[in-house]
PDB file of C-alpha atoms in Angstrom:
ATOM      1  CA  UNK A   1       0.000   0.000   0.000  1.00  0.00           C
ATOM      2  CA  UNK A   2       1.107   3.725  -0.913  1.00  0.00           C
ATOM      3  CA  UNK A   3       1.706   6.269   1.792  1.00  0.00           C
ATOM      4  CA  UNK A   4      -1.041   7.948   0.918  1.00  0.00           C
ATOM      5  CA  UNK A   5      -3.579   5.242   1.271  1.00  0.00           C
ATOM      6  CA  UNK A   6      -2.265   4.108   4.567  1.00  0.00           C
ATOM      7  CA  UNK A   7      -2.721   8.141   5.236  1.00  0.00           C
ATOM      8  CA  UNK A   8      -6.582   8.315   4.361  1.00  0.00           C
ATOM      9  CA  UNK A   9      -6.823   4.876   6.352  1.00  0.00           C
ATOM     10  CA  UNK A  10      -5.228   6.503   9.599  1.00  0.00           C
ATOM     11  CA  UNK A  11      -2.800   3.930   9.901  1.00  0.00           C
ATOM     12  CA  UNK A  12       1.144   4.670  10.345  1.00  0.00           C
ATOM     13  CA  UNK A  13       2.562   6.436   6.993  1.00  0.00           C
ATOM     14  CA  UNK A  14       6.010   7.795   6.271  1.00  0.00           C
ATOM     15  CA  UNK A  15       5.561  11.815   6.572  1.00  0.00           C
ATOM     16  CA  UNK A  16       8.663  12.161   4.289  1.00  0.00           C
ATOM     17  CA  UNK A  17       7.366   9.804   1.319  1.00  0.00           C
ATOM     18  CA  UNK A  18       8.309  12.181  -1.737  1.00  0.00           C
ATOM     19  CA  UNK A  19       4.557  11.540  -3.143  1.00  0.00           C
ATOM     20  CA  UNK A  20       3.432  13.192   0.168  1.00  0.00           C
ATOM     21  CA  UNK A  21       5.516  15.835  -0.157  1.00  0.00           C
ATOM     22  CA  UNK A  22       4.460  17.089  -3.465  1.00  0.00           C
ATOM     23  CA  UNK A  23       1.156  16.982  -2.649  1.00  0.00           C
ATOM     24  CA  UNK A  24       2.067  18.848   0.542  1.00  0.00           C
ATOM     25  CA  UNK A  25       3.942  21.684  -1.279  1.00  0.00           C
ATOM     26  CA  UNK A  26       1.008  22.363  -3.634  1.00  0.00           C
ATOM     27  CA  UNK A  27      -1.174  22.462  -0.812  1.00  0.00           C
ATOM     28  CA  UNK A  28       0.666  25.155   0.128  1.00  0.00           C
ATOM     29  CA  UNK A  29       1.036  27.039  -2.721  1.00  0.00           C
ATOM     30  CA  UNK A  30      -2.991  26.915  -3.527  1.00  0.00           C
ATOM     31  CA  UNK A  31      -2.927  28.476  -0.641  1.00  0.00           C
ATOM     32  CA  UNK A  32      -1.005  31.171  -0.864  1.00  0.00           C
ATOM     33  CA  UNK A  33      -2.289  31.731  -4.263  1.00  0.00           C
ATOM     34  CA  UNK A  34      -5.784  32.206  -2.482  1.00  0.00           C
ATOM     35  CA  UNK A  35      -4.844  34.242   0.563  1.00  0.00           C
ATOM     36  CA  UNK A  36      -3.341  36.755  -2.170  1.00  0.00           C
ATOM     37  CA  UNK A  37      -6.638  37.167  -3.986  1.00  0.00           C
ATOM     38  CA  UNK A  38      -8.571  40.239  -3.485  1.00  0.00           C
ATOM     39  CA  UNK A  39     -12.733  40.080  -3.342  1.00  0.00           C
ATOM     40  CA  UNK A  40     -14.734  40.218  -6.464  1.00  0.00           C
ATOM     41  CA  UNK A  41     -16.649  43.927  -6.215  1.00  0.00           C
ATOM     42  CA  UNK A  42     -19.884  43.544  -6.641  1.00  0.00           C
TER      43      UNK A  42
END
């Protein structure tokens, strides 16, 4: 089983599995990307 699946079943997964990490960086960066947007005016 992958990381992430043993993730999403809550059993123990390796934090530093390189799949993880990607998906942890983009994370990030979508959120970034979203705390710099300004509101639509109306």
């Amino acid at each position: 089983m992958r990381e992430y699946g043993k993730m999403i079943a809550g059993q123990l997964y390796n934090t530093l599995d390189p799949e993880l990490t990607r998906m942890r960086r983009a994370a990030l960066e979508l959120c970034d990307i979203f705390n710099r947007s300004t509101p639509r005016r109306a």
